XYZ file of C-alpha atoms in Angstrom:
366
model
C 148.888 44.174 156.433
C 151.682 45.468 154.008
C 153.767 48.610 155.270
C 151.430 51.322 153.215
C 148.836 50.388 155.325
C 146.765 48.693 152.683
C 145.863 45.648 153.305
C 142.000 45.193 154.566
C 142.060 44.199 158.313
C 137.908 44.374 157.761
C 136.987 42.863 154.414
C 133.621 41.742 155.514
C 131.240 43.989 153.555
C 129.458 47.507 155.520
C 126.539 48.494 155.371
C 128.184 52.393 155.407
C 132.093 53.117 156.101
C 132.510 57.190 157.059
C 136.293 57.567 156.776
C 137.209 61.071 158.408
C 138.402 62.578 161.820
C 137.467 62.087 165.414
C 138.175 64.213 167.922
C 138.039 64.255 171.793
C 135.951 67.087 173.094
C 135.583 68.997 176.209
C 132.370 70.498 177.204
C 132.352 73.269 179.334
C 130.862 72.115 183.119
C 128.685 75.557 183.053
C 127.859 78.065 180.615
C 130.785 81.423 180.642
C 133.715 82.363 178.962
C 136.554 79.391 178.236
C 138.536 81.641 180.176
C 135.675 81.758 183.098
C 134.875 77.554 182.765
C 136.583 75.790 185.683
C 136.320 72.565 184.302
C 134.762 70.649 181.252
C 133.397 66.915 180.341
C 135.103 64.719 177.790
C 132.749 63.775 174.907
C 133.590 62.608 171.344
C 133.004 65.195 167.914
C 133.385 64.130 164.541
C 130.981 64.777 161.755
C 132.024 61.570 159.902
C 131.940 59.194 162.815
C 128.811 61.090 164.823
C 127.349 59.096 161.028
C 128.979 56.096 161.996
C 127.678 56.292 165.440
C 124.218 56.900 164.842
C 123.448 54.590 161.947
C 125.186 51.695 164.154
C 122.658 52.695 166.852
C 119.931 52.017 164.203
C 121.001 48.854 163.547
C 123.077 48.993 160.854
C 126.568 47.530 160.133
C 129.134 50.639 159.985
C 132.919 50.836 159.799
C 134.632 54.215 160.884
C 137.993 54.346 158.894
C 140.374 57.193 160.440
C 143.755 57.886 162.006
C 144.095 58.528 165.976
C 147.485 59.388 168.189
C 148.583 55.992 170.033
C 147.801 58.423 173.105
C 145.080 58.086 175.917
C 142.818 60.214 173.509
C 143.230 57.662 170.707
C 142.457 54.758 173.090
C 138.827 57.202 173.947
C 137.529 57.303 170.874
C 137.894 54.054 169.581
C 136.883 52.822 172.640
C 134.020 55.030 172.592
C 133.151 54.724 169.134
C 133.096 51.597 169.257
C 130.887 51.436 172.404
C 128.253 52.969 169.974
C 128.555 49.398 167.645
C 130.684 50.302 165.160
C 133.595 48.200 163.512
C 136.335 50.416 164.413
C 139.061 47.702 163.592
C 140.301 49.898 160.502
C 141.485 52.914 162.523
C 144.854 53.661 162.243
C 147.065 54.370 164.823
C 149.959 56.923 164.592
C 152.780 56.650 167.379
C 154.480 60.273 165.736
C 151.165 62.531 166.301
C 148.558 63.127 168.644
C 144.874 62.968 168.935
C 142.842 66.162 167.403
C 140.848 67.735 170.567
C 139.008 70.804 170.959
C 137.177 72.687 173.647
C 133.675 74.590 173.556
C 131.399 77.036 175.542
C 127.935 75.962 175.937
C 126.047 78.386 174.947
C 124.658 78.248 171.519
C 126.823 78.123 168.240
C 124.846 80.453 166.344
C 125.473 83.197 168.917
C 128.778 85.712 168.703
C 129.397 84.677 172.206
C 130.059 80.698 171.223
C 133.907 79.905 171.204
C 135.344 76.671 170.146
C 139.483 76.477 170.445
C 140.492 73.943 168.477
C 143.968 71.648 168.761
C 143.891 70.089 165.399
C 147.128 71.124 163.493
C 149.291 68.164 162.876
C 147.154 65.440 164.228
C 147.076 61.888 163.544
C 144.288 62.409 160.949
C 145.856 65.008 159.416
C 148.552 62.227 158.047
C 145.575 60.427 156.503
C 146.363 59.762 152.443
C 146.508 57.078 149.989
C 149.649 55.119 151.091
C 148.970 55.599 154.613
C 144.909 54.221 155.005
C 144.138 50.983 154.393
C 141.507 51.206 150.931
C 140.314 48.078 150.901
C 138.791 48.546 154.218
C 137.582 52.291 153.506
C 136.334 50.133 149.992
C 134.201 47.834 151.946
C 131.005 49.207 152.360
C 127.418 49.435 150.161
C 127.912 53.083 151.023
C 131.021 54.883 151.419
C 130.790 58.685 153.408
C 132.695 61.307 153.032
C 132.798 64.559 154.306
C 134.848 68.466 152.873
C 136.493 68.409 156.255
C 138.639 65.834 155.516
C 140.399 67.130 152.520
C 140.795 70.366 154.481
C 143.080 69.090 157.003
C 146.434 69.048 154.802
C 147.076 67.854 150.883
C 147.550 64.304 151.760
C 143.971 64.299 152.821
C 143.056 65.836 149.958
C 144.691 63.756 147.687
C 142.910 60.618 149.450
C 139.476 62.327 149.429
C 140.188 63.046 145.300
C 141.229 58.900 145.073
C 138.069 57.951 146.748
C 135.603 60.366 144.423
C 136.998 59.104 141.443
C 134.432 57.995 138.967
C 135.885 54.198 138.576
C 133.574 50.923 138.159
C 132.540 49.254 141.305
C 132.984 51.413 143.913
C 130.471 51.831 146.845
C 128.121 54.380 146.493
C 129.864 57.635 147.121
C 128.012 59.729 149.703
C 129.555 63.509 150.121
C 128.453 65.758 153.059
C 130.092 69.045 151.435
C 130.183 70.734 155.441
C 132.003 73.518 154.194
C 134.589 75.404 157.235
C 135.800 78.211 155.879
C 138.257 78.477 159.093
C 140.157 75.227 158.092
C 140.297 76.437 154.668
C 142.025 79.445 155.833
C 144.565 78.052 157.024
C 144.851 74.605 154.689
C 147.217 76.448 151.999
C 146.601 73.800 149.871
C 143.834 74.170 147.018
C 140.933 77.011 147.611
C 138.323 75.341 149.605
C 135.159 76.726 147.682
C 136.712 75.065 144.311
C 137.884 72.134 145.707
C 134.809 71.257 147.157
C 132.712 71.367 144.366
C 135.179 69.444 142.608
C 134.427 66.609 145.137
C 131.069 67.112 145.183
C 130.654 66.407 141.529
C 132.558 63.144 141.786
C 130.164 61.561 144.265
C 127.075 59.707 143.877
C 125.225 61.290 147.042
C 125.880 65.197 147.715
C 124.058 66.583 150.952
C 124.411 70.663 151.165
C 123.172 73.610 153.406
C 121.389 76.356 151.165
C 123.636 78.430 153.808
C 126.831 77.429 153.064
C 126.337 76.623 149.230
C 125.601 80.383 149.273
C 128.546 80.906 151.005
C 131.176 79.202 148.979
C 129.456 79.257 145.870
C 127.313 82.074 145.870
C 124.580 80.211 144.697
C 121.149 81.399 145.513
C 118.262 78.752 146.186
C 118.129 74.813 145.572
C 117.852 75.064 141.655
C 120.786 77.122 141.483
C 122.632 74.445 143.478
C 121.649 71.697 141.013
C 122.759 73.673 137.927
C 126.317 73.562 139.331
C 125.650 70.180 140.548
C 124.366 68.132 137.353
C 126.559 65.130 138.593
C 125.436 63.209 141.263
C 123.001 61.096 140.857
C 120.986 62.495 144.075
C 121.507 66.143 145.895
C 119.842 66.782 149.024
C 119.711 70.544 149.812
C 119.125 71.035 153.296
C 116.873 74.407 154.137
C 116.797 75.004 157.996
C 113.525 75.204 159.411
C 112.004 75.209 155.596
C 113.008 71.693 155.005
C 114.791 69.922 152.066
C 114.948 69.167 148.426
C 116.268 66.497 146.884
C 117.248 66.576 142.991
C 117.048 62.880 141.747
C 117.679 61.308 138.301
C 119.549 62.918 134.823
C 119.507 66.557 134.998
C 120.772 66.624 131.498
C 118.878 67.050 128.271
C 116.716 64.871 128.485
C 115.070 66.575 131.410
C 114.161 63.672 133.586
C 115.290 65.011 136.632
C 112.991 65.078 139.432
C 112.207 67.044 142.690
C 111.095 66.342 146.450
C 110.985 68.707 148.928
C 110.153 67.753 152.665
C 109.036 70.593 155.484
C 111.438 70.366 158.521
C 109.231 69.112 161.223
C 108.604 71.581 164.415
C 110.916 70.766 167.202
C 111.204 71.654 170.986
C 115.460 72.565 170.521
C 117.888 71.141 173.427
C 120.612 71.828 171.514
C 121.177 73.133 168.566
C 124.047 70.471 167.743
C 124.732 67.331 165.619
C 121.635 67.644 163.520
C 123.261 68.103 160.292
C 124.735 64.458 160.919
C 122.218 62.756 162.354
C 120.125 64.089 158.747
C 122.482 62.367 157.023
C 122.479 59.112 159.059
C 118.519 58.811 158.583
C 118.780 59.464 154.683
C 121.111 57.063 154.310
C 119.602 54.459 156.616
C 116.562 54.950 154.580
C 118.838 54.766 151.081
C 120.222 51.797 152.421
C 116.376 50.039 152.866
C 115.897 51.397 149.135
C 113.120 53.877 150.924
C 110.966 56.476 148.502
C 113.052 60.153 148.281
C 110.112 62.043 150.122
C 110.543 59.229 153.350
C 114.169 59.292 152.500
C 114.097 63.349 153.651
C 111.509 62.421 156.194
C 113.781 59.588 157.534
C 116.729 62.372 157.623
C 114.481 65.467 159.195
C 113.076 62.482 162.191
C 116.723 61.598 162.847
C 117.375 65.481 163.612
C 114.607 65.778 165.059
C 117.043 63.310 167.369
C 119.576 64.971 168.098
C 117.902 67.983 168.281
C 115.988 67.593 171.647
C 118.606 66.187 173.581
C 121.918 68.285 174.897
C 124.479 66.362 173.058
C 125.737 65.451 169.835
C 124.662 62.012 169.650
C 121.437 61.395 170.233
C 119.127 57.426 170.497
C 117.660 57.049 167.432
C 113.913 56.480 167.054
C 112.502 52.405 166.797
C 112.827 51.833 163.401
C 108.803 51.240 163.040
C 108.173 54.270 165.246
C 110.022 56.131 162.587
C 109.126 54.297 159.870
C 105.266 55.132 161.146
C 105.728 58.267 161.301
C 107.816 58.748 157.995
C 104.392 57.349 156.362
C 101.549 60.207 157.556
C 100.315 62.431 154.896
C 101.094 65.480 154.387
C 98.604 67.287 157.163
C 99.303 64.849 159.791
C 103.178 65.227 159.446
C 103.144 69.083 159.122
C 101.608 69.011 162.957
C 103.960 66.891 164.325
C 105.977 68.196 167.136
C 108.596 66.684 168.499
C 110.138 67.102 172.222
C 112.668 65.851 174.350
C 111.741 62.012 175.167
C 110.061 61.423 171.804
C 111.952 58.481 171.067
C 111.218 56.414 173.482
C 109.397 53.192 173.381
C 105.760 53.770 173.752
C 106.294 57.821 173.407
C 104.176 59.325 170.766
C 104.570 62.715 169.465
C 101.471 65.443 169.635
C 99.523 67.280 167.588
C 100.700 70.490 168.523
C 101.872 73.347 166.173
C 105.104 75.792 166.620
C 107.697 77.010 165.028
C 110.331 75.050 163.878
C 114.398 75.397 164.374
C 117.393 75.339 162.305
C 118.317 71.987 161.652
C 122.087 72.875 161.446
C 124.298 75.148 163.397
C 127.821 74.448 162.006
C 131.176 75.436 164.338
C 133.243 78.113 162.156
């Protein structure tokens, strides 16, 4: 490796490379306020590393690129993410900055009682830049997956994300999950979050955005309004919570060749509404790697989200590929009757045809 970190340590081509901060997460041993919880269990958290872990568990070759401290928490992250089958050889260790950590309560993230305490300011990940990261490893995938969390971490992280979303010949397909985090941008001081996220999304080939965050960040109401503001990406996916998801694909310009595909969300018996947005992106990317039709890509996204929603933590064992393919191939009536509950991804399990109320796909931490 050269002094600036640009020599690739992992030059082989992966299906997906995911770049971003992963943090050690402390989950409470019982419900209650953070002030009252006596002990916590350790886990891992990070939008991009979540996507990497799900894709690796689904059988894809995946590389996670990040920066962690030269500390025990950094050791844990590298070992835990690598344990999912993710290539972690390009992760950088920072001797001067710590690994980020955060604590959260056990309650539903959508309620006012939910608390999250982040300790990520000045973290090793905030020092990611064009000069400190291995650009060869970052660009060594068929798909490069990024999110709007990284550019909020520091001016250097923003510069790196701008470099990676710049439209240049020969770059991998760039996937960008908007992941608007107002709290991060309030403290950032290096740009207005909504404007920066719109700029970066316009440089991507594939964009994921929730209709709620499009309203909050950009004042846009409805998938068509989002597409009008983001005509550049070849494929735009607008997630609509319990309603479903809509994909715009093609070229929306004067030729009017843009195509629109919508798929309703599944009925899910929710155990915990965490991690589903990352799982949806992983399911969609997995189907994209297999060049499946856009409808099936959306369905695989919903199925991966359902796997995350029916387990307590952020990461779930995905359904076997043939099982997911069988469900994704159902006709519209049968798809609409599916209701998935805990254990549905296990071998031999078949989801019932019960109907029920849908659940939000994603509840994001502010």
